mmCIF file of C-alpha atoms and ligand atoms in Angstrom:
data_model
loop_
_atom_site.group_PDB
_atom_site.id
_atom_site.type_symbol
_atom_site.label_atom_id
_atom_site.label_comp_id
_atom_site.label_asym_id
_atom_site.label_seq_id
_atom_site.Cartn_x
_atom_site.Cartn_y
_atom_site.Cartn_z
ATOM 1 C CA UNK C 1 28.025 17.844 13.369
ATOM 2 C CA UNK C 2 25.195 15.049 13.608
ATOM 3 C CA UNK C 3 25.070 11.522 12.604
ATOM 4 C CA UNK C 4 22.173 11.596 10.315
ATOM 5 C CA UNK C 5 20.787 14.334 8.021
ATOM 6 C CA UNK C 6 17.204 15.235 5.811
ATOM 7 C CA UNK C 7 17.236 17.048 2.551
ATOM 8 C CA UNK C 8 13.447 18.017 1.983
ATOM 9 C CA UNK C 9 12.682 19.216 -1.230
ATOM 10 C CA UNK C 10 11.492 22.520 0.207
ATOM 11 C CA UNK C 11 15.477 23.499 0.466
ATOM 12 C CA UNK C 12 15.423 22.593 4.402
ATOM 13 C CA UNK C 13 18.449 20.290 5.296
ATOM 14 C CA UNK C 14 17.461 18.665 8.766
ATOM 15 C CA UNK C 15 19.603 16.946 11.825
ATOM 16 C CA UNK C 16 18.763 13.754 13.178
ATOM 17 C CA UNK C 17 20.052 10.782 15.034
ATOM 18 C CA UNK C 18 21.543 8.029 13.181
ATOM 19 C CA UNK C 19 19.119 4.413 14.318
ATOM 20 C CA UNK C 20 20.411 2.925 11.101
ATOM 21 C CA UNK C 21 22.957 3.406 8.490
ATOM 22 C CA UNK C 22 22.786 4.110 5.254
ATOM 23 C CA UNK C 23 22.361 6.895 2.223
ATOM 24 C CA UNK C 24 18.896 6.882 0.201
ATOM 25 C CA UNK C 25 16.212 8.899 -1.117
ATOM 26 C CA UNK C 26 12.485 8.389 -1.655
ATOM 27 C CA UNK C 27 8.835 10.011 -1.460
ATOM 28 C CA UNK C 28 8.908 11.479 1.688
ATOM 29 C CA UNK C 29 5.134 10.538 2.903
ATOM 30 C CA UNK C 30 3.826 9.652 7.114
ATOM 31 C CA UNK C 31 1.282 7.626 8.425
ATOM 32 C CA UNK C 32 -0.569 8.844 11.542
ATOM 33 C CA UNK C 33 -0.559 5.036 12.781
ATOM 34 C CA UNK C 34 -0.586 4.880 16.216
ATOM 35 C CA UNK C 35 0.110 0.635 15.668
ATOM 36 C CA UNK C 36 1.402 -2.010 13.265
ATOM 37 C CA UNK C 37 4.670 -0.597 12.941
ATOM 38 C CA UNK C 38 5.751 -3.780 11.552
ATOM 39 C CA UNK C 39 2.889 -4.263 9.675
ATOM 40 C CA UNK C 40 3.675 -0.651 7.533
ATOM 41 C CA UNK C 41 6.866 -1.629 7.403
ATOM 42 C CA UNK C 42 6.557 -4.466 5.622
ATOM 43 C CA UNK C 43 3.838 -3.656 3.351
ATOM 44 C CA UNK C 44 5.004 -3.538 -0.179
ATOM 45 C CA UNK C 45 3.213 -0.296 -1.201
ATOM 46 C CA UNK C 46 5.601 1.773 0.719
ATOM 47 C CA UNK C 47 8.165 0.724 -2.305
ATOM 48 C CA UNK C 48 10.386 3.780 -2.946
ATOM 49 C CA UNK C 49 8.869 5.780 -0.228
ATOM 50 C CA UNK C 50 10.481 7.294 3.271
ATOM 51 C CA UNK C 51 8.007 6.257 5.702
ATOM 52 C CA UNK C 52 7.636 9.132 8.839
ATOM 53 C CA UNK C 53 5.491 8.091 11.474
ATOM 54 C CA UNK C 54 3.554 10.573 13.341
ATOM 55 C CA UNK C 55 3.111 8.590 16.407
ATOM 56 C CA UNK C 56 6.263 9.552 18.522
ATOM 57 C CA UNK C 57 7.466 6.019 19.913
ATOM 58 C CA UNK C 58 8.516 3.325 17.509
ATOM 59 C CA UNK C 59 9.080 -0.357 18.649
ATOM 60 C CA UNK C 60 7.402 0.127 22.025
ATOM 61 C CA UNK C 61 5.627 -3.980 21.852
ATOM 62 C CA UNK C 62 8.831 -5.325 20.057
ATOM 63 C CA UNK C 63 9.373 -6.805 16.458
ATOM 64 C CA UNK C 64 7.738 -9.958 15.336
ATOM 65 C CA UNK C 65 8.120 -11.938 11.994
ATOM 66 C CA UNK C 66 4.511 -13.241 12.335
ATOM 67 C CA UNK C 67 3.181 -9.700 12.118
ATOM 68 C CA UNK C 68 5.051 -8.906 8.757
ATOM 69 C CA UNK C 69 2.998 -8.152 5.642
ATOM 70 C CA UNK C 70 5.985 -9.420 3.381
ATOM 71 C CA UNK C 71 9.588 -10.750 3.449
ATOM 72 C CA UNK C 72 11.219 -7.386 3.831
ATOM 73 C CA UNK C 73 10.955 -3.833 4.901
ATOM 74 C CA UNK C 74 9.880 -1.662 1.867
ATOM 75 C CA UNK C 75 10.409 1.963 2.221
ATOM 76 C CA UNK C 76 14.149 3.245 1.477
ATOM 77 C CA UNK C 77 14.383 4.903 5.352
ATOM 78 C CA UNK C 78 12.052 5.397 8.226
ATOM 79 C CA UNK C 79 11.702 8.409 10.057
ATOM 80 C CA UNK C 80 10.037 8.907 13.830
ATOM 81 C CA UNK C 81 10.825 11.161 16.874
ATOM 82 C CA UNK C 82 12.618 7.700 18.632
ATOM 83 C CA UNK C 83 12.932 3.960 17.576
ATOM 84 C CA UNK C 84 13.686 1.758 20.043
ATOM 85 C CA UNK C 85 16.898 -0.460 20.168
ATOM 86 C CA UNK C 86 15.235 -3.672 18.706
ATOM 87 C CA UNK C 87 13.770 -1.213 16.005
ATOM 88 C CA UNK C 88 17.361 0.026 15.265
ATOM 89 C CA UNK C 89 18.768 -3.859 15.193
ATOM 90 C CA UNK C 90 15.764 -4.277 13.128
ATOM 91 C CA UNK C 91 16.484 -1.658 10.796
ATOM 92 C CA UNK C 92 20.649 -2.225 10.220
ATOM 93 C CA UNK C 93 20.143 -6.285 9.831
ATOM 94 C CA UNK C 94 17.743 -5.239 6.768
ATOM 95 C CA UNK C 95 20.255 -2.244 5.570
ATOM 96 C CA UNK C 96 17.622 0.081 5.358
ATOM 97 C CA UNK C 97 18.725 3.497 7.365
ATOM 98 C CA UNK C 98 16.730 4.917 9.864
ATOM 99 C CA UNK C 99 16.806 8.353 11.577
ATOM 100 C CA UNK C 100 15.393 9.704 14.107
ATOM 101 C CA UNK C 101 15.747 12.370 17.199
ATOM 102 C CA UNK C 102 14.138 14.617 14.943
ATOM 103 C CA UNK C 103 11.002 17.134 14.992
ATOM 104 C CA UNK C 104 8.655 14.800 13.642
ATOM 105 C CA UNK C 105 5.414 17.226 13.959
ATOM 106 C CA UNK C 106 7.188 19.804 11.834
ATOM 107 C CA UNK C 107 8.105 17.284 9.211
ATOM 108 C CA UNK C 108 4.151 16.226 8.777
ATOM 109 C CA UNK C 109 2.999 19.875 9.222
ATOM 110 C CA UNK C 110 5.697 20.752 6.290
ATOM 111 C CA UNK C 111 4.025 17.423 4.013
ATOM 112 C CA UNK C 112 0.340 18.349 5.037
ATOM 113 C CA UNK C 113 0.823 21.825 3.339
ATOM 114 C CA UNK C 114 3.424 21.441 0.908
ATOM 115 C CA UNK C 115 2.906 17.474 0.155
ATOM 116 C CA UNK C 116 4.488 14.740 -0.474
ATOM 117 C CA UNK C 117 7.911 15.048 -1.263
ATOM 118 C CA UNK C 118 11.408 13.893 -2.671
ATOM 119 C CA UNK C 119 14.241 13.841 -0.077
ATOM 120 C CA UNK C 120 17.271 12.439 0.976
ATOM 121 C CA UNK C 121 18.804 10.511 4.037
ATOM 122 C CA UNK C 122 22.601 9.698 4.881
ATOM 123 C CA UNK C 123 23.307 8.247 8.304
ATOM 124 C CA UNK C 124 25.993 7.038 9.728
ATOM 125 C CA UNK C 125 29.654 8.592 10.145
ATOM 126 C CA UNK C 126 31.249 11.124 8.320
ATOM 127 C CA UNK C 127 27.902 11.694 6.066
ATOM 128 C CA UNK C 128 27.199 15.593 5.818
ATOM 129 C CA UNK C 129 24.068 17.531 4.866
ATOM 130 C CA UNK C 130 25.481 18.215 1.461
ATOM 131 C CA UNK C 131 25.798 14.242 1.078
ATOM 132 C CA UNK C 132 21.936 14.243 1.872
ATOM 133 C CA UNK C 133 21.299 17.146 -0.839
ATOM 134 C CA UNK C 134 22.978 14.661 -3.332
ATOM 135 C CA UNK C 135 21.067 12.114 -2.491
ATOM 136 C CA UNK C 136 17.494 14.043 -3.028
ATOM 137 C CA UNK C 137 18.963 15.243 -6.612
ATOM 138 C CA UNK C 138 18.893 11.623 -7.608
ATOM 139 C CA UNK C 139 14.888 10.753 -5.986
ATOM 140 C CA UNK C 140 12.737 10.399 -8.970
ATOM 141 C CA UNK C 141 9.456 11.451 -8.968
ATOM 142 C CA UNK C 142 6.948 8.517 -8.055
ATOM 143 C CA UNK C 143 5.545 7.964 -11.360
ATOM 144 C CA UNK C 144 8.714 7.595 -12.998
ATOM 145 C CA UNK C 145 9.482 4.301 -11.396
ATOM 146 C CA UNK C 146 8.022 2.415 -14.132
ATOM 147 C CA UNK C 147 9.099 -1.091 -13.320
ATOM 148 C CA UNK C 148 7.852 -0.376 -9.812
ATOM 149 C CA UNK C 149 5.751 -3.562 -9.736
ATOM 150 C CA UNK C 150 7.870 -6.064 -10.942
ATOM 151 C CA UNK C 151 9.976 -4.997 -7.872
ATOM 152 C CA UNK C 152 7.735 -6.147 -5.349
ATOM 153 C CA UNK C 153 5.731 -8.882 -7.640
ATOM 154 C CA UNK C 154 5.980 -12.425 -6.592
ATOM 155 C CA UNK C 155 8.905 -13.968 -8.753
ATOM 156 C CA UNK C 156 6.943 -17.267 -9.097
ATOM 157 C CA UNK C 157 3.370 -18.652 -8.717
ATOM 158 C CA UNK C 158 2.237 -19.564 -5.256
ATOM 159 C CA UNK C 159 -0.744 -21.249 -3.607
ATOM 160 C CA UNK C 160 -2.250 -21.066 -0.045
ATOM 161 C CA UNK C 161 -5.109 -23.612 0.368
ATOM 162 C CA UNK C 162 -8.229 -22.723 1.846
ATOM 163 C CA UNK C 163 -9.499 -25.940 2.041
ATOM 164 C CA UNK C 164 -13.161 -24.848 0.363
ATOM 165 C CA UNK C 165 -14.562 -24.769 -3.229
ATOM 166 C CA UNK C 166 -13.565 -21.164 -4.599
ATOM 167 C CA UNK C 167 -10.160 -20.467 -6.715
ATOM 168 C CA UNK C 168 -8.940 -16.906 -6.661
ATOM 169 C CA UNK C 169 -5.961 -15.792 -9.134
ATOM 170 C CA UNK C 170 -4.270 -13.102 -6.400
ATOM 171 C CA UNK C 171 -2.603 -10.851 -9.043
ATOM 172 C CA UNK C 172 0.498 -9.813 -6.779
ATOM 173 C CA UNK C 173 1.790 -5.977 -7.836
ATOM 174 C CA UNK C 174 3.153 -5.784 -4.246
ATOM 175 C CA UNK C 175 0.177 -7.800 -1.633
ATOM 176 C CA UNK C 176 -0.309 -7.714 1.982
ATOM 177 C CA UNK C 177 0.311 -11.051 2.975
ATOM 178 C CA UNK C 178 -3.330 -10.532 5.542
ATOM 179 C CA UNK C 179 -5.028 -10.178 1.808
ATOM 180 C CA UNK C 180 -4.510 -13.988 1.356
ATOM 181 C CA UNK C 181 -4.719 -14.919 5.191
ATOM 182 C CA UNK C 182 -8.210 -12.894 4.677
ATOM 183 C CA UNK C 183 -9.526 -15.567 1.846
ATOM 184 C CA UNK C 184 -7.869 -18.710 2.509
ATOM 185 C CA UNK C 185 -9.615 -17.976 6.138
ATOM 186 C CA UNK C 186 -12.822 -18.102 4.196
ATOM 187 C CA UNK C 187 -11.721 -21.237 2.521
ATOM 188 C CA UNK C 188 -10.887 -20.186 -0.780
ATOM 189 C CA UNK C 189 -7.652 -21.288 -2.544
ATOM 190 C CA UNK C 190 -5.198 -18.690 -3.486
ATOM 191 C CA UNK C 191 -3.118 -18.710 -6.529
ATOM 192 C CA UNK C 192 -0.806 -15.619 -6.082
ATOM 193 C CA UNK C 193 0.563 -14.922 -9.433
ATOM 194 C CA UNK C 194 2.555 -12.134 -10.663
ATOM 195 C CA UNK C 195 2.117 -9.157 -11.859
ATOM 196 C CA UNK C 196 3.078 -9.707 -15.040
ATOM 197 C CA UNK C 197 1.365 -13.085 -15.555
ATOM 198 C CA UNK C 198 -0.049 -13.640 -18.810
ATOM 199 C CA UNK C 199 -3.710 -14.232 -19.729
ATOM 200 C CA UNK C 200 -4.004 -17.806 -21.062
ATOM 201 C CA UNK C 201 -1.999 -18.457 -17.649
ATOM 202 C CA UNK C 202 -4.950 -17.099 -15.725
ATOM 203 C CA UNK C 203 -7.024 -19.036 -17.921
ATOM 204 C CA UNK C 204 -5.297 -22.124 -17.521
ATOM 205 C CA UNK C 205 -6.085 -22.133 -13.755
ATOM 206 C CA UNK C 206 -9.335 -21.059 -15.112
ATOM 207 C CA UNK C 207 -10.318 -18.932 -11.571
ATOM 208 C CA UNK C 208 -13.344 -17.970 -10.026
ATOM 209 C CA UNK C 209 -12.166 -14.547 -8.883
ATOM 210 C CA UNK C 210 -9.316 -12.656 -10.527
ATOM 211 C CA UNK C 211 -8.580 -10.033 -7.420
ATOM 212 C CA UNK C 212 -5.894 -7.547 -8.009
ATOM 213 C CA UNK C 213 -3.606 -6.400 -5.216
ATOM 214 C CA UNK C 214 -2.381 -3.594 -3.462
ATOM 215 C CA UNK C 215 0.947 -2.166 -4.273
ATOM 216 C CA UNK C 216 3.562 0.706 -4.992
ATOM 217 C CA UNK C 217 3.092 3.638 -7.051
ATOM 218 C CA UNK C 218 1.498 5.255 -9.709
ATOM 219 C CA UNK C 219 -1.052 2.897 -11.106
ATOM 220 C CA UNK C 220 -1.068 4.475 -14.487
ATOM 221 C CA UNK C 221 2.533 1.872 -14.366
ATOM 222 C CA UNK C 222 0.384 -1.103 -14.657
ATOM 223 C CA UNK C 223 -0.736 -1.264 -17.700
ATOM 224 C CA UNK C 224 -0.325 -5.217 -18.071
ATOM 225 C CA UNK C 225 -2.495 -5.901 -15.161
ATOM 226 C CA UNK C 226 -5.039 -3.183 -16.161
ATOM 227 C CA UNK C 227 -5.142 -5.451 -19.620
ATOM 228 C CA UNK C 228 -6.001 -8.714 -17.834
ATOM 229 C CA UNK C 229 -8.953 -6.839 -16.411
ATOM 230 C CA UNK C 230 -10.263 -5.420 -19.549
ATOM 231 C CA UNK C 231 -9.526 -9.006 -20.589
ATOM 232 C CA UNK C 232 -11.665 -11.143 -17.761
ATOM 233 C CA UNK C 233 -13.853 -8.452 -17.337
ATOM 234 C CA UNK C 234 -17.822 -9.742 -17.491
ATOM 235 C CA UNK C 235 -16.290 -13.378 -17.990
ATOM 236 C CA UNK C 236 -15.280 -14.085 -14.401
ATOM 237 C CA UNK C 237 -15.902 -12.037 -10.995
ATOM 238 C CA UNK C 238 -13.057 -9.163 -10.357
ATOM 239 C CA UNK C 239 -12.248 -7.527 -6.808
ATOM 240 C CA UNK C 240 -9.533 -5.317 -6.032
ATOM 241 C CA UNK C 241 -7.482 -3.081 -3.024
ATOM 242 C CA UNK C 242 -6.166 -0.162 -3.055
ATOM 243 C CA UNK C 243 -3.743 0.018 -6.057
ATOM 244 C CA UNK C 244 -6.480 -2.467 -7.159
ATOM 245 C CA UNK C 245 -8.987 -0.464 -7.535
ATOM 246 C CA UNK C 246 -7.244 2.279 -9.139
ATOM 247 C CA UNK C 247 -6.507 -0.391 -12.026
ATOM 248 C CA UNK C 248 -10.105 -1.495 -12.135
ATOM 249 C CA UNK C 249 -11.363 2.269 -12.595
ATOM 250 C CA UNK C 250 -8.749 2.645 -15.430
ATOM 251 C CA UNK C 251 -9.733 -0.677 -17.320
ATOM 252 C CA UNK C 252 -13.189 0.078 -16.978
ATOM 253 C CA UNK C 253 -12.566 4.317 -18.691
ATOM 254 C CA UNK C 254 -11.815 5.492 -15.482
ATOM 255 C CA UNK C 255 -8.897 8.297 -14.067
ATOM 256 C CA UNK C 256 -6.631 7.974 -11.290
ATOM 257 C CA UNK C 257 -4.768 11.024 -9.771
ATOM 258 C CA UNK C 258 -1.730 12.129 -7.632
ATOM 259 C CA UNK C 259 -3.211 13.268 -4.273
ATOM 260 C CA UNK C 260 -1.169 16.150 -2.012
ATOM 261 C CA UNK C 261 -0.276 13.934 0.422
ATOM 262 C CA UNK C 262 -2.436 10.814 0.647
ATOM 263 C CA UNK C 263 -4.450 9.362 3.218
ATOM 264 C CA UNK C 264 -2.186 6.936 5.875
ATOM 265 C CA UNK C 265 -2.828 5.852 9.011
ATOM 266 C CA UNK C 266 -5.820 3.642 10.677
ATOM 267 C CA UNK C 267 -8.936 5.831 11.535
ATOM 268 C CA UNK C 268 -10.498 7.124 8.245
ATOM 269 C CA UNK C 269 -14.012 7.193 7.901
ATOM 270 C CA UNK C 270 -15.922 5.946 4.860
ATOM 271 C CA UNK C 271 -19.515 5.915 4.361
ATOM 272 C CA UNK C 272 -21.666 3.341 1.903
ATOM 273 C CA UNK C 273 -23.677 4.922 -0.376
ATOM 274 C CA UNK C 274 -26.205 2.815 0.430
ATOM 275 C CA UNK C 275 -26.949 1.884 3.842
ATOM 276 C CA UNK C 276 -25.432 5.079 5.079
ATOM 277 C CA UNK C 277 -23.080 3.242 7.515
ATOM 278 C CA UNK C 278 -19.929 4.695 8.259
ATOM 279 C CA UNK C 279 -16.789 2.230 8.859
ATOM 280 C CA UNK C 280 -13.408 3.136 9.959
ATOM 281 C CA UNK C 281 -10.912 1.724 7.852
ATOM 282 C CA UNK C 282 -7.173 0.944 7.536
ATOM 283 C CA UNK C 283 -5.323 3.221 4.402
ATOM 284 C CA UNK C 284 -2.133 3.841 2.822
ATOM 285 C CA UNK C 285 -1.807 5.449 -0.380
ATOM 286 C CA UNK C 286 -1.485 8.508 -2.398
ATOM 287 C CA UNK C 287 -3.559 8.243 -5.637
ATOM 288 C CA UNK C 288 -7.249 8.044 -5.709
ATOM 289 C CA UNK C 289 -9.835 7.348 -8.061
ATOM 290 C CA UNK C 290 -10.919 10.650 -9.956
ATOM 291 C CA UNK C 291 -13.088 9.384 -12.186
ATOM 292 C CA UNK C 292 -14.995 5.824 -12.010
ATOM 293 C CA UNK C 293 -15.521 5.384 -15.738
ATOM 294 C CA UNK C 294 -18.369 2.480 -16.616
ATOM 295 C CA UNK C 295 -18.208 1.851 -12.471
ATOM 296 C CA UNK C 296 -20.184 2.795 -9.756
ATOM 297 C CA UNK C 297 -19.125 4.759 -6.568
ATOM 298 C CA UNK C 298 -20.772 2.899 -3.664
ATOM 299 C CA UNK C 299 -18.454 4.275 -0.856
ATOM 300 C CA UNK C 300 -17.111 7.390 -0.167
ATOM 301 C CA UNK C 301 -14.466 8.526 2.179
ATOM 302 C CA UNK C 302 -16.424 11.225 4.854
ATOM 303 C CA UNK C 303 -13.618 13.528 5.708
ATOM 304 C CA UNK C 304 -12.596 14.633 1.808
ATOM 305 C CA UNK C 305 -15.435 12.638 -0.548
ATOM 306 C CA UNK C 306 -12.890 10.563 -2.250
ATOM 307 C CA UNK C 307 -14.083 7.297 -3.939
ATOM 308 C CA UNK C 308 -13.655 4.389 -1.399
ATOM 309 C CA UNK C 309 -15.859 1.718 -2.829
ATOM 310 C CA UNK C 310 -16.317 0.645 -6.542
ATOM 311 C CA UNK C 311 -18.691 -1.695 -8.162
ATOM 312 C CA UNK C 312 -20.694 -3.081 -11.077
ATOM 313 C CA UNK C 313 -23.136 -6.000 -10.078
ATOM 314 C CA UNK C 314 -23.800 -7.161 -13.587
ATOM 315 C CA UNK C 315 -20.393 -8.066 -14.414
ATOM 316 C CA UNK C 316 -19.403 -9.415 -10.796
ATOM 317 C CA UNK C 317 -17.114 -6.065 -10.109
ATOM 318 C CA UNK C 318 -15.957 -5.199 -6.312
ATOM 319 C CA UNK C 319 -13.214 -2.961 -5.029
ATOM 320 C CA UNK C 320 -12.160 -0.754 -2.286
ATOM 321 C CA UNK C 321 -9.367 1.689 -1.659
ATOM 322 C CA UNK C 322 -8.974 0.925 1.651
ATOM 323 C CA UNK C 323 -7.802 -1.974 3.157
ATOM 324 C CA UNK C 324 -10.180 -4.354 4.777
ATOM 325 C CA UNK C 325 -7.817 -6.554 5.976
ATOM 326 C CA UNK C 326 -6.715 -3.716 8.302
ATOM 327 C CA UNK C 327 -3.207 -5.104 9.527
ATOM 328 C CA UNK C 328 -2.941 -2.873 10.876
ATOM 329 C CA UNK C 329 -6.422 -1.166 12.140
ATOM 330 C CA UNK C 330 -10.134 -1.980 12.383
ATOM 331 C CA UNK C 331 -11.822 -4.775 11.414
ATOM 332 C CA UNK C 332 -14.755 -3.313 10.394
ATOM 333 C CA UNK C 333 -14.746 -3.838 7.164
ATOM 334 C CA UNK C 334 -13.182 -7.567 7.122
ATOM 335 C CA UNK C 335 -16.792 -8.208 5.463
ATOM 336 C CA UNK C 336 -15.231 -7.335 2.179
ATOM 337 C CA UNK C 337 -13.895 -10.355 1.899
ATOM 338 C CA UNK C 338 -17.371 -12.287 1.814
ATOM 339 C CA UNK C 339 -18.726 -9.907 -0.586
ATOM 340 C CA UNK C 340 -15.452 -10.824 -2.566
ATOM 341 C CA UNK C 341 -16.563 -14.802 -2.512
ATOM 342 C CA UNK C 342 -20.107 -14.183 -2.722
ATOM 343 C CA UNK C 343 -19.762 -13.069 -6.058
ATOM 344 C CA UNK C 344 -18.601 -16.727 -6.788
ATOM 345 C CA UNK C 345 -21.804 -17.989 -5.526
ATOM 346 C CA UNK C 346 -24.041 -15.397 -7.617
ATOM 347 C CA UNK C 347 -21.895 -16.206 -10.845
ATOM 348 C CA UNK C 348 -21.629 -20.006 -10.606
ATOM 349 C CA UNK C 349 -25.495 -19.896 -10.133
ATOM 350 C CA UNK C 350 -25.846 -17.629 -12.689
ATOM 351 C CA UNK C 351 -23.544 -19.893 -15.245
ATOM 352 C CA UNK C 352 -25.603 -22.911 -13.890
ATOM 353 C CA UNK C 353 -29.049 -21.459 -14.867
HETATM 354 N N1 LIG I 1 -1.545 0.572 -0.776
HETATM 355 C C1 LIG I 1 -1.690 0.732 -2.115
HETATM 356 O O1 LIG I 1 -2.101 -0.185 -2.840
HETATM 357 C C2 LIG I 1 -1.263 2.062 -2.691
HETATM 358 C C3 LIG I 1 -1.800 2.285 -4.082
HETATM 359 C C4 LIG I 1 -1.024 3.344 -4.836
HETATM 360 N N2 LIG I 1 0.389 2.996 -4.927
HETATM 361 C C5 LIG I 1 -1.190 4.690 -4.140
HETATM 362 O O2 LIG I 1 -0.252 5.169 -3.527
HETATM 363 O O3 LIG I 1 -2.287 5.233 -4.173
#
């Protein structure tokens, strides 16, 4: 008998060690992260996911509060071939169970070729792998966590001063904390509001940049937010990550879709349309942009040709699926975040003319 036990939707039940206690179920996705263990951890998006991490050792430089993306750890369990002790303390004083002592490459070969998928976790004593089978009978499938944003969203409005000119409304459906740190670093203020904030709200701070956040899930579950872009749209600059752009594309006519098993980890290439320059970026998600609507591709991911950059100069649009503000990963493309403000400059001067 083990400690800890997998139920994988493929009918496999799986032993494991027991890091952290508990009895869950979620998307069962991995991120080939070699890094930022904390910084995964934390990230909202993972909401309603079991996070596997490719990378065998987990916790190897410690756990610190200053590298967390958010106030809490967001997938329902974590899964590696061995956490470290702190990782474990980490894991139990946050109640989320953790497993691990398990065949970690098997588990990534089975959700390369068979994607992502439901499962269930019990750790802890006495749990059996027909507890974990009961568990994966109750994982919903991803898009049917509706209210999936207003479990991660910012109960009330908060802003982090940048010292400089610009106002951005930071429309939270589950940020990075390094998304603000990336603009309030450039000196703009940030209003982070949620996602479920109404228009004449926005308009009330009146904004130079309405910027829409990463976050969990299927994006076709933001309808509200996609509304406040089809309602500021052409009136005031609009940038977006990740989840962000997928809600641009659908305001603007565009199509999002489920992808086998997403792109997660810190070395994926992406080439600009334009210049031809390839950057290696940061990326954690599992829906992608299948069809741009009124928008313009202007970066492309090089390994599988997904759409990586959005834009539409006229109307002051800019968006990537990746993350530029790495944490963790590359900085390469930290120059998103002038582009972002840049667009205040253009439009102001425009509005002045
Ligand atoms: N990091 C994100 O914003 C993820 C976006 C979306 N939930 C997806 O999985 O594609």
């Amino acid at each position: 008998m083990s400690d800890a036990y997998i139920a994988l939707a493929d009918g496999r039940v799986l032993e494991a060690r027991c890091r952290a206690p508990g009895r869950t179920r979620g998307e069962l996705v991995f991120t080939t992260a070699y890094t930022g263990y904390e910084e995964s951890l934390t990230d909202p998006s993972y909401e309603e996911q079991v996070l596997t991490f490719s990378y065998p050792l987990i916790g190897n430089y410690g756990v610190r509060a200053d590298r967390f993306e958010s106030s809490r750890i967001h997938p329902r369990a974590a899964v590696a071939r061995e956490f470290t002790d702190e990782m474990a303390t980490w894991f139990e004083s946050e109640g989320v169970p953790a497993i691990d002592h398990i065949e970690t490459r098997d588990l990534v070969t089975s959700i390369r070729e068979d994607g992502a998928m439901k499962c269930g976790i019990v750790a802890g004593e006495d749990v059996t792998p027909e507890d974990a089978k009961a568990e994966l009978e109750q994982c919903k499938e991803m898009s049917d966590h509706t209210e999936i944003g207003q479990q991660v969203t910012t109960p009330d409005p908060t802003v982090h001063r940048g010292g400089g000119e610009a106002d951005v409304a930071l429309i939270d459906c589950g940020a990075k904390g390094s998304i603000t740190d990336s603009l309030t670093e450039r000196g703009a203020d940030v209003h982070v509001l949620s996602c479920q904030v109404t228009a004449e709200e926005i308009r009330e701070l009146d904004p130079d940049v309405l910027f829409i956040s990463n976050g969990p899930g299927d994006p076709a579950n933001f309808q509200h937010t996609q509304s406040l872009v089809e309602e500021f749209a052409g009136e005031i600059p609009i940038a977006g990550i990740c989840l962000g752009q997928q809600i641009v594309a659908r305001a603007f006519g565009g199509d999002t879709e489920k992808m086998a098993f997403g792109h997660r980890g810190v070395n994926q290439p992406v080439r600009d349309l334009e210049t031809d320059q390839v950057v290696m970026t940061t990326q954690n998600h599992g829906y992608t942009v299948s069809d741009p609507g009124d928008l313009a591709v202007t970066q492309r991911n090089v390994n599988d040709d997904t759409a990586e950059g959005l834009a539409d100069d006229d109307r002051g649009i800019i968006t990537r699926q990746y993350h530029p503000e790495a944490n963790p990963g590359p900085h390469d493309s930290l120059g998103f975040f002038d582009d972002v403000l840049a667009m205040v400059d253009t439009q102001s001067a425009v509005t002045a003319d």
